[in-house]
PDB file of C-alpha atoms in Angstrom:
ATOM      1  CA  MET A   1     133.322  -8.080 269.523  1.00  0.00           C
ATOM      2  CA  HIS A   2     136.027 -10.744 271.143  1.00  0.00           C
ATOM      3  CA  ASN A   3     135.851  -8.456 274.210  1.00  0.00           C
ATOM      4  CA  GLN A   4     132.329  -7.993 274.356  1.00  0.00           C
ATOM      5  CA  ALA A   5     131.647 -11.618 274.142  1.00  0.00           C
ATOM      6  CA  THR A   6     134.481 -12.897 276.468  1.00  0.00           C
ATOM      7  CA  GLN A   7     134.637  -9.753 279.168  1.00  0.00           C
ATOM      8  CA  GLN A   8     131.030  -8.713 279.204  1.00  0.00           C
ATOM      9  CA  GLY A   9     129.292 -11.673 278.168  1.00  0.00           C
ATOM     10  CA  ARG A  10     127.375  -9.766 275.690  1.00  0.00           C
ATOM     11  CA  TYR A  11     124.841 -11.289 273.281  1.00  0.00           C
ATOM     12  CA  LEU A  12     126.130 -10.256 269.837  1.00  0.00           C
ATOM     13  CA  GLY A  13     123.133 -11.135 267.511  1.00  0.00           C
ATOM     14  CA  GLY A  14     121.938 -13.959 265.387  1.00  0.00           C
ATOM     15  CA  ARG A  15     119.310 -16.762 266.223  1.00  0.00           C
ATOM     16  CA  PRO A  16     119.307 -17.862 270.069  1.00  0.00           C
ATOM     17  CA  PRO A  17     120.223 -21.385 270.165  1.00  0.00           C
ATOM     18  CA  TYR A  18     117.206 -24.181 270.832  1.00  0.00           C
ATOM     19  CA  GLY A  19     116.236 -23.904 274.291  1.00  0.00           C
ATOM     20  CA  TYR A  20     116.616 -20.255 274.773  1.00  0.00           C
ATOM     21  CA  ARG A  21     114.572 -17.077 273.899  1.00  0.00           C
ATOM     22  CA  LEU A  22     115.669 -13.507 273.879  1.00  0.00           C
ATOM     23  CA  VAL A  23     114.872 -11.124 276.622  1.00  0.00           C
ATOM     24  CA  ASP A  24     115.396  -7.303 277.204  1.00  0.00           C
ATOM     25  CA  ALA A  25     118.708  -6.491 278.904  1.00  0.00           C
ATOM     26  CA  GLY A  26     118.326  -2.894 279.409  1.00  0.00           C
ATOM     27  CA  PRO A  27     119.562   0.077 277.357  1.00  0.00           C
ATOM     28  CA  HIS A  28     122.415  -0.051 274.952  1.00  0.00           C
ATOM     29  CA  PRO A  29     125.921   1.120 276.769  1.00  0.00           C
ATOM     30  CA  ASN A  30     126.844   3.092 273.416  1.00  0.00           C
ATOM     31  CA  PRO A  31     125.380   6.570 273.711  1.00  0.00           C
ATOM     32  CA  ALA A  32     124.765   6.781 270.030  1.00  0.00           C
ATOM     33  CA  ASP A  33     122.939   3.303 270.042  1.00  0.00           C
ATOM     34  CA  ALA A  34     120.972   4.410 273.051  1.00  0.00           C
ATOM     35  CA  ARG A  35     119.829   7.547 271.483  1.00  0.00           C
ATOM     36  CA  TRP A  36     118.559   5.492 268.605  1.00  0.00           C
ATOM     37  CA  GLY A  37     116.494   3.550 270.994  1.00  0.00           C
ATOM     38  CA  ARG A  38     118.395   0.397 270.848  1.00  0.00           C
ATOM     39  CA  ARG A  39     118.455  -2.201 273.785  1.00  0.00           C
ATOM     40  CA  LEU A  40     120.525  -5.074 274.570  1.00  0.00           C
ATOM     41  CA  GLN A  41     119.433  -8.598 274.679  1.00  0.00           C
ATOM     42  CA  ARG A  42     120.348 -11.652 276.528  1.00  0.00           C
ATOM     43  CA  LEU A  43     119.371 -15.317 276.354  1.00  0.00           C
ATOM     44  CA  ALA A  44     116.896 -16.659 278.824  1.00  0.00           C
ATOM     45  CA  PRO A  45     115.410 -20.270 279.120  1.00  0.00           C
ATOM     46  CA  ASP A  46     112.561 -20.934 276.692  1.00  0.00           C
ATOM     47  CA  PRO A  47     109.986 -22.754 278.988  1.00  0.00           C
ATOM     48  CA  GLY A  48     108.709 -24.571 275.863  1.00  0.00           C
ATOM     49  CA  THR A  49     112.026 -25.986 274.545  1.00  0.00           C
ATOM     50  CA  ALA A  50     114.729 -25.838 277.373  1.00  0.00           C
ATOM     51  CA  PRO A  51     113.322 -29.109 278.825  1.00  0.00           C
ATOM     52  CA  HIS A  52     114.055 -30.879 275.889  1.00  0.00           C
ATOM     53  CA  VAL A  53     117.567 -29.836 275.673  1.00  0.00           C
ATOM     54  CA  ALA A  54     118.232 -30.910 279.421  1.00  0.00           C
ATOM     55  CA  TRP A  55     116.493 -34.239 278.359  1.00  0.00           C
ATOM     56  CA  MET A  56     119.137 -34.709 275.525  1.00  0.00           C
ATOM     57  CA  PHE A  57     122.232 -34.006 277.545  1.00  0.00           C
ATOM     58  CA  ARG A  58     120.696 -36.546 280.279  1.00  0.00           C
ATOM     59  CA  GLN A  59     120.297 -39.139 277.395  1.00  0.00           C
ATOM     60  CA  ARG A  60     123.911 -38.535 276.077  1.00  0.00           C
ATOM     61  CA  LEU A  61     125.225 -38.967 279.663  1.00  0.00           C
ATOM     62  CA  ALA A  62     123.543 -42.274 280.059  1.00  0.00           C
ATOM     63  CA  GLY A  63     125.206 -43.586 276.982  1.00  0.00           C
ATOM     64  CA  HIS A  64     122.576 -43.267 274.261  1.00  0.00           C
ATOM     65  CA  SER A  65     123.738 -42.429 270.804  1.00  0.00           C
ATOM     66  CA  VAL A  66     123.121 -39.187 268.930  1.00  0.00           C
ATOM     67  CA  ALA A  67     120.810 -40.968 266.396  1.00  0.00           C
ATOM     68  CA  SER A  68     118.866 -42.828 269.267  1.00  0.00           C
ATOM     69  CA  ILE A  69     118.076 -39.349 270.774  1.00  0.00           C
ATOM     70  CA  ALA A  70     116.967 -37.977 267.494  1.00  0.00           C
ATOM     71  CA  ARG A  71     114.960 -40.780 266.781  1.00  0.00           C
ATOM     72  CA  HIS A  72     113.215 -40.760 270.037  1.00  0.00           C
ATOM     73  CA  LEU A  73     112.399 -36.864 269.729  1.00  0.00           C
ATOM     74  CA  ASN A  74     110.733 -37.645 266.631  1.00  0.00           C
ATOM     75  CA  GLU A  75     108.687 -40.347 268.055  1.00  0.00           C
ATOM     76  CA  ARG A  76     107.409 -38.257 270.977  1.00  0.00           C
ATOM     77  CA  GLY A  77     106.621 -35.393 268.486  1.00  0.00           C
ATOM     78  CA  ILE A  78     108.896 -32.979 269.768  1.00  0.00           C
ATOM     79  CA  PRO A  79     109.168 -29.936 267.289  1.00  0.00           C
ATOM     80  CA  CYS A  80     112.746 -29.425 265.849  1.00  0.00           C
ATOM     81  CA  PRO A  81     114.342 -26.090 266.075  1.00  0.00           C
ATOM     82  CA  SER A  82     113.044 -25.025 262.619  1.00  0.00           C
ATOM     83  CA  SER A  83     109.381 -26.148 263.610  1.00  0.00           C
ATOM     84  CA  ALA A  84     109.794 -24.474 267.095  1.00  0.00           C
ATOM     85  CA  ASP A  85     111.079 -21.209 265.850  1.00  0.00           C
ATOM     86  CA  PRO A  86     109.885 -20.915 262.184  1.00  0.00           C
ATOM     87  CA  ASP A  87     110.440 -17.042 261.666  1.00  0.00           C
ATOM     88  CA  ARG A  88     114.083 -17.382 262.322  1.00  0.00           C
ATOM     89  CA  ASN A  89     114.462 -20.541 260.305  1.00  0.00           C
ATOM     90  CA  ARG A  90     112.654 -19.868 257.182  1.00  0.00           C
ATOM     91  CA  HIS A  91     115.786 -21.239 255.130  1.00  0.00           C
ATOM     92  CA  ARG A  92     115.397 -24.691 256.762  1.00  0.00           C
ATOM     93  CA  THR A  93     112.935 -27.514 256.381  1.00  0.00           C
ATOM     94  CA  ARG A  94     110.239 -28.075 259.376  1.00  0.00           C
ATOM     95  CA  SER A  95     110.250 -31.751 258.991  1.00  0.00           C
ATOM     96  CA  ALA A  96     111.951 -33.670 261.703  1.00  0.00           C
ATOM     97  CA  TRP A  97     114.951 -33.923 264.008  1.00  0.00           C
ATOM     98  CA  THR A  98     118.193 -35.075 262.277  1.00  0.00           C
ATOM     99  CA  LEU A  99     121.414 -36.616 263.769  1.00  0.00           C
ATOM    100  CA  ARG A 100     123.463 -33.653 262.858  1.00  0.00           C
ATOM    101  CA  THR A 101     120.841 -31.105 264.668  1.00  0.00           C
ATOM    102  CA  VAL A 102     121.187 -32.902 268.106  1.00  0.00           C
ATOM    103  CA  ALA A 103     124.845 -33.263 267.772  1.00  0.00           C
ATOM    104  CA  VAL A 104     125.045 -29.522 267.170  1.00  0.00           C
ATOM    105  CA  ILE A 105     123.170 -28.854 270.303  1.00  0.00           C
ATOM    106  CA  LEU A 106     125.338 -31.279 272.357  1.00  0.00           C
ATOM    107  CA  ALA A 107     128.137 -29.395 271.256  1.00  0.00           C
ATOM    108  CA  ASN A 108     127.112 -26.174 271.951  1.00  0.00           C
ATOM    109  CA  PRO A 109     128.785 -24.514 275.107  1.00  0.00           C
ATOM    110  CA  ARG A 110     126.321 -21.776 275.156  1.00  0.00           C
ATOM    111  CA  TYR A 111     124.106 -24.288 277.383  1.00  0.00           C
ATOM    112  CA  THR A 112     126.751 -23.971 280.406  1.00  0.00           C
ATOM    113  CA  GLY A 113     125.546 -20.251 280.564  1.00  0.00           C
ATOM    114  CA  ARG A 114     128.701 -18.798 278.991  1.00  0.00           C
ATOM    115  CA  GLN A 115     128.452 -16.705 276.081  1.00  0.00           C
ATOM    116  CA  THR A 116     130.518 -17.645 272.994  1.00  0.00           C
ATOM    117  CA  TRP A 117     131.995 -15.833 269.806  1.00  0.00           C
ATOM    118  CA  ASN A 118     133.497 -16.978 266.507  1.00  0.00           C
ATOM    119  CA  ARG A 119     132.740 -20.664 267.126  1.00  0.00           C
ATOM    120  CA  ARG A 120     132.945 -21.126 263.280  1.00  0.00           C
ATOM    121  CA  ALA A 121     135.574 -19.931 260.950  1.00  0.00           C
ATOM    122  CA  THR A 122     134.107 -17.633 258.307  1.00  0.00           C
ATOM    123  CA  GLY A 123     137.049 -17.388 256.205  1.00  0.00           C
ATOM    124  CA  THR A 124     138.286 -19.647 253.587  1.00  0.00           C
ATOM    125  CA  GLU A 125     141.923 -19.245 253.914  1.00  0.00           C
ATOM    126  CA  GLY A 126     144.312 -18.983 256.731  1.00  0.00           C
ATOM    127  CA  PRO A 127     144.244 -20.814 260.050  1.00  0.00           C
ATOM    128  CA  ALA A 128     141.040 -21.232 261.864  1.00  0.00           C
ATOM    129  CA  SER A 129     140.418 -18.907 264.700  1.00  0.00           C
ATOM    130  CA  THR A 130     139.882 -19.934 268.207  1.00  0.00           C
ATOM    131  CA  PRO A 131     136.431 -19.957 269.535  1.00  0.00           C
ATOM    132  CA  ALA A 132     136.037 -17.455 272.590  1.00  0.00           C
ATOM    133  CA  LEU A 133     133.985 -18.077 275.810  1.00  0.00           C
ATOM    134  CA  SER A 134     132.951 -15.539 278.307  1.00  0.00           C
ATOM    135  CA  THR A 135     134.860 -15.432 281.422  1.00  0.00           C
ATOM    136  CA  LYS A 136     131.690 -15.878 283.634  1.00  0.00           C
ATOM    137  CA  ALA A 137     128.152 -16.768 283.158  1.00  0.00           C
ATOM    138  CA  ALA A 138     126.109 -14.584 280.846  1.00  0.00           C
ATOM    139  CA  HIS A 139     122.814 -16.192 280.767  1.00  0.00           C
ATOM    140  CA  PRO A 140     121.174 -18.900 282.881  1.00  0.00           C
ATOM    141  CA  ALA A 141     122.557 -22.505 282.226  1.00  0.00           C
ATOM    142  CA  LEU A 142     120.681 -25.552 281.067  1.00  0.00           C
ATOM    143  CA  ILE A 143     123.442 -27.765 282.242  1.00  0.00           C
ATOM    144  CA  THR A 144     126.318 -27.792 284.355  1.00  0.00           C
ATOM    145  CA  GLU A 145     129.912 -27.457 282.914  1.00  0.00           C
ATOM    146  CA  GLN A 146     130.985 -30.632 284.400  1.00  0.00           C
ATOM    147  CA  ASP A 147     128.107 -32.609 282.678  1.00  0.00           C
ATOM    148  CA  PHE A 148     128.844 -30.601 279.216  1.00  0.00           C
ATOM    149  CA  VAL A 149     132.673 -31.881 279.441  1.00  0.00           C
ATOM    150  CA  ALA A 150     131.292 -35.369 280.066  1.00  0.00           C
ATOM    151  CA  ALA A 151     128.842 -35.335 277.313  1.00  0.00           C
ATOM    152  CA  GLN A 152     131.904 -34.441 275.116  1.00  0.00           C
ATOM    153  CA  GLN A 153     133.792 -37.398 276.338  1.00  0.00           C
ATOM    154  CA  VAL A 154     130.926 -39.861 275.426  1.00  0.00           C
ATOM    155  CA  ARG A 155     131.857 -39.395 271.816  1.00  0.00           C
ATOM    156  CA  ALA A 156     135.420 -40.981 272.401  1.00  0.00           C
ATOM    157  CA  ALA A 157     136.021 -44.537 271.478  1.00  0.00           C
ATOM    158  CA  ARG A 158     135.115 -46.941 274.271  1.00  0.00           C
ATOM    159  CA  PRO A 159     137.863 -49.542 275.437  1.00  0.00           C
ATOM    160  CA  THR A 160     137.804 -52.851 273.711  1.00  0.00           C
ATOM    161  CA  ASP A 161     137.529 -56.234 275.906  1.00  0.00           C
ATOM    162  CA  ASP A 162     140.968 -57.369 275.021  1.00  0.00           C
ATOM    163  CA  GLY A 163     142.453 -53.712 275.572  1.00  0.00           C
ATOM    164  CA  GLN A 164     143.758 -53.390 271.986  1.00  0.00           C
ATOM    165  CA  THR A 165     143.234 -50.116 270.052  1.00  0.00           C
ATOM    166  CA  ARG A 166     141.201 -50.626 266.937  1.00  0.00           C
ATOM    167  CA  GLN A 167     142.803 -48.709 264.131  1.00  0.00           C
ATOM    168  CA  PHE A 168     140.760 -47.625 261.032  1.00  0.00           C
ATOM    169  CA  ALA A 169     143.317 -46.251 258.480  1.00  0.00           C
ATOM    170  CA  LEU A 170     140.508 -45.378 255.772  1.00  0.00           C
ATOM    171  CA  ALA A 171     138.263 -43.654 258.252  1.00  0.00           C
ATOM    172  CA  GLY A 172     136.413 -40.767 256.416  1.00  0.00           C
ATOM    173  CA  LEU A 173     138.122 -41.823 253.031  1.00  0.00           C
ATOM    174  CA  ILE A 174     135.366 -44.278 251.852  1.00  0.00           C
ATOM    175  CA  HIS A 175     131.872 -42.844 250.343  1.00  0.00           C
ATOM    176  CA  CYS A 176     128.842 -44.654 249.426  1.00  0.00           C
ATOM    177  CA  GLY A 177     128.198 -44.814 245.703  1.00  0.00           C
ATOM    178  CA  VAL A 178     124.509 -45.313 246.648  1.00  0.00           C
ATOM    179  CA  CYS A 179     123.465 -42.699 248.977  1.00  0.00           C
ATOM    180  CA  ASN A 180     126.697 -40.798 248.847  1.00  0.00           C
ATOM    181  CA  ARG A 181     127.264 -41.095 252.684  1.00  0.00           C
ATOM    182  CA  ARG A 182     130.588 -41.858 254.238  1.00  0.00           C
ATOM    183  CA  LEU A 183     131.074 -45.296 255.407  1.00  0.00           C
ATOM    184  CA  ASP A 184     131.046 -46.015 259.032  1.00  0.00           C
ATOM    185  CA  CYS A 185     133.913 -47.655 260.810  1.00  0.00           C
ATOM    186  CA  HIS A 186     132.866 -51.295 261.888  1.00  0.00           C
ATOM    187  CA  TRP A 187     135.047 -53.972 263.926  1.00  0.00           C
ATOM    188  CA  ASN A 188     134.145 -57.372 262.617  1.00  0.00           C
ATOM    189  CA  HIS A 189     135.883 -60.677 263.241  1.00  0.00           C
ATOM    190  CA  GLY A 190     138.960 -58.982 264.640  1.00  0.00           C
ATOM    191  CA  ARG A 191     139.558 -56.824 261.685  1.00  0.00           C
ATOM    192  CA  PRO A 192     138.491 -53.363 260.482  1.00  0.00           C
ATOM    193  CA  THR A 193     135.672 -53.156 258.074  1.00  0.00           C
ATOM    194  CA  TYR A 194     133.521 -50.313 256.915  1.00  0.00           C
ATOM    195  CA  ARG A 195     129.829 -50.393 256.257  1.00  0.00           C
ATOM    196  CA  CYS A 196     126.925 -48.063 254.962  1.00  0.00           C
ATOM    197  CA  ARG A 197     123.405 -48.608 256.419  1.00  0.00           C
ATOM    198  CA  HIS A 198     121.906 -45.700 254.101  1.00  0.00           C
ATOM    199  CA  GLY A 199     120.643 -44.025 257.033  1.00  0.00           C
ATOM    200  CA  HIS A 200     119.448 -47.011 259.001  1.00  0.00           C
ATOM    201  CA  THR A 201     121.642 -45.507 262.096  1.00  0.00           C
ATOM    202  CA  SER A 202     120.175 -41.922 261.527  1.00  0.00           C
ATOM    203  CA  THR A 203     116.648 -40.780 262.805  1.00  0.00           C
ATOM    204  CA  GLN A 204     114.701 -43.118 260.246  1.00  0.00           C
ATOM    205  CA  ARG A 205     112.808 -46.149 261.504  1.00  0.00           C
ATOM    206  CA  ALA A 206     114.244 -49.438 260.694  1.00  0.00           C
ATOM    207  CA  GLY A 207     111.205 -50.523 258.828  1.00  0.00           C
ATOM    208  CA  GLN A 208     111.495 -47.695 256.176  1.00  0.00           C
ATOM    209  CA  PRO A 209     112.586 -49.133 252.715  1.00  0.00           C
ATOM    210  CA  ARG A 210     116.086 -48.522 252.053  1.00  0.00           C
ATOM    211  CA  PRO A 211     119.119 -50.314 249.935  1.00  0.00           C
ATOM    212  CA  LYS A 212     120.904 -53.360 251.261  1.00  0.00           C
ATOM    213  CA  THR A 213     123.636 -52.455 253.711  1.00  0.00           C
ATOM    214  CA  LEU A 214     127.002 -51.904 251.987  1.00  0.00           C
ATOM    215  CA  TYR A 215     129.938 -53.716 253.386  1.00  0.00           C
ATOM    216  CA  ILE A 216     133.683 -54.244 252.803  1.00  0.00           C
ATOM    217  CA  ARG A 217     136.924 -55.319 254.446  1.00  0.00           C
ATOM    218  CA  GLU A 218     139.610 -53.039 254.771  1.00  0.00           C
ATOM    219  CA  ASP A 219     142.693 -55.426 253.839  1.00  0.00           C
ATOM    220  CA  HIS A 220     140.560 -56.479 250.782  1.00  0.00           C
ATOM    221  CA  LEU A 221     140.015 -52.761 249.571  1.00  0.00           C
ATOM    222  CA  VAL A 222     143.643 -52.044 250.484  1.00  0.00           C
ATOM    223  CA  ASP A 223     145.109 -54.987 248.374  1.00  0.00           C
ATOM    224  CA  GLU A 224     143.394 -53.501 245.157  1.00  0.00           C
ATOM    225  CA  ILE A 225     143.935 -49.922 245.969  1.00  0.00           C
ATOM    226  CA  HIS A 226     147.738 -50.213 246.605  1.00  0.00           C
ATOM    227  CA  VAL A 227     148.358 -51.874 243.401  1.00  0.00           C
ATOM    228  CA  ARG A 228     146.494 -49.117 241.600  1.00  0.00           C
ATOM    229  CA  LEU A 229     148.462 -46.450 243.316  1.00  0.00           C
ATOM    230  CA  GLY A 230     151.725 -48.145 243.182  1.00  0.00           C
ATOM    231  CA  VAL A 231     152.559 -48.276 246.745  1.00  0.00           C
ATOM    232  CA  GLN A 232     155.545 -50.026 247.408  1.00  0.00           C
ATOM    233  CA  ASP A 233     155.387 -53.001 249.924  1.00  0.00           C
ATOM    234  CA  SER A 234     158.508 -53.712 252.450  1.00  0.00           C
ATOM    235  CA  ASP A 235     157.139 -56.944 253.562  1.00  0.00           C
ATOM    236  CA  GLY A 236     155.756 -59.643 251.526  1.00  0.00           C
ATOM    237  CA  HIS A 237     154.239 -61.689 254.407  1.00  0.00           C
ATOM    238  CA  ALA A 238     150.569 -61.010 255.256  1.00  0.00           C
ATOM    239  CA  THR A 239     150.967 -60.585 258.768  1.00  0.00           C
ATOM    240  CA  LEU A 240     148.645 -58.407 260.739  1.00  0.00           C
ATOM    241  CA  GLU A 241     151.307 -55.685 261.405  1.00  0.00           C
ATOM    242  CA  SER A 242     152.315 -55.674 257.621  1.00  0.00           C
ATOM    243  CA  VAL A 243     148.481 -55.236 256.662  1.00  0.00           C
ATOM    244  CA  ARG A 244     148.300 -52.176 259.258  1.00  0.00           C
ATOM    245  CA  ILE A 245     151.316 -50.666 257.505  1.00  0.00           C
ATOM    246  CA  ARG A 246     150.107 -51.294 254.112  1.00  0.00           C
ATOM    247  CA  SER A 247     146.758 -49.609 255.134  1.00  0.00           C
ATOM    248  CA  SER A 248     148.582 -46.743 256.657  1.00  0.00           C
ATOM    249  CA  ARG A 249     150.496 -46.149 253.422  1.00  0.00           C
ATOM    250  CA  VAL A 250     147.406 -46.197 251.233  1.00  0.00           C
ATOM    251  CA  ALA A 251     145.797 -43.780 253.277  1.00  0.00           C
ATOM    252  CA  THR A 252     148.635 -41.600 253.534  1.00  0.00           C
ATOM    253  CA  ALA A 253     148.884 -41.666 249.695  1.00  0.00           C
ATOM    254  CA  LEU A 254     145.117 -40.999 249.280  1.00  0.00           C
ATOM    255  CA  ARG A 255     145.069 -37.886 251.606  1.00  0.00           C
ATOM    256  CA  GLY A 256     148.455 -36.754 249.938  1.00  0.00           C
ATOM    257  CA  SER A 257     146.781 -36.910 246.440  1.00  0.00           C
ATOM    258  CA  GLY A 258     143.573 -35.525 247.725  1.00  0.00           C
ATOM    259  CA  GLN A 259     141.627 -38.600 246.873  1.00  0.00           C
ATOM    260  CA  SER A 260     138.688 -40.466 248.344  1.00  0.00           C
ATOM    261  CA  ILE A 261     137.152 -43.954 247.527  1.00  0.00           C
ATOM    262  CA  VAL A 262     133.606 -44.429 246.376  1.00  0.00           C
ATOM    263  CA  TYR A 263     132.437 -47.913 246.776  1.00  0.00           C
ATOM    264  CA  ASP A 264     128.965 -49.152 245.521  1.00  0.00           C
ATOM    265  CA  GLY A 265     129.234 -52.980 246.294  1.00  0.00           C
ATOM    266  CA  ALA A 266     130.145 -53.689 242.850  1.00  0.00           C
ATOM    267  CA  GLY A 267     133.284 -52.111 242.512  1.00  0.00           C
ATOM    268  CA  TRP A 268     135.064 -48.812 243.591  1.00  0.00           C
ATOM    269  CA  ARG A 269     136.632 -45.823 242.129  1.00  0.00           C
ATOM    270  CA  LEU A 270     138.852 -43.031 243.150  1.00  0.00           C
ATOM    271  CA  GLU A 271     137.492 -39.350 243.418  1.00  0.00           C
ATOM    272  CA  LYS A 272     139.063 -35.974 243.932  1.00  0.00           C
ATOM    273  CA  ILE A 273     138.138 -34.678 247.380  1.00  0.00           C
ATOM    274  CA  ASP A 274     136.116 -31.662 246.888  1.00  0.00           C
ATOM    275  CA  SER A 275     137.661 -28.903 249.191  1.00  0.00           C
ATOM    276  CA  SER A 276     135.428 -26.037 248.114  1.00  0.00           C
TER     277      SER A 276
END
């Protein structure tokens, strides 16, 4: 299957990605399959959805956030993938665009015209396999390879005005005790902080009812956690560098023990990370 995808650019089955439809590609090259009447298929642009994919990439290249793109799609009434192709997406809801749906589309190299195989590891043990790309175009592209690569770079952190690197030691380790989302990294008054807006940054309108924004400073949280974890300090002075070192040690201890932080505004607790 690896060679069929990389060398022949063959479509190996599954749901076509949003923006494409399946068309006939001739008789099957395997004589036994051909005798059974099986034929090859390939991807072709879907006139109804391909323009929306191209629009998403243009918006991303213009600097718009993934949430903003999803919100505009919903406001314009554009059918989401499960709504546009319900027969192949019976296991999914057909309500609206979500942040993850847009992010997956923007990260799919198939839109450059190349076929892919093994983009997602199916095993639970061992190292993840490297995704394979066809050596040449296998179907019409909806975006150039240069624009696709540029769109991936938009996710990189933008440079700060003072040229300093903003470090968030606890990134990905704090979950909201109200809505169970991971807290977003947020730089405020020259220091790392974390917040949860309970979906306000996703595709929901700002006017919809939601809990009050959750907010915590990294240094305040680290001061409490490092005492509970028994992390030793080598510097008793609260300099900026010592705060960074302490935060790094706490983050290392949490990851080493397989724990994350759950914060609800009133307090925090440590929980084991579910790796299943």
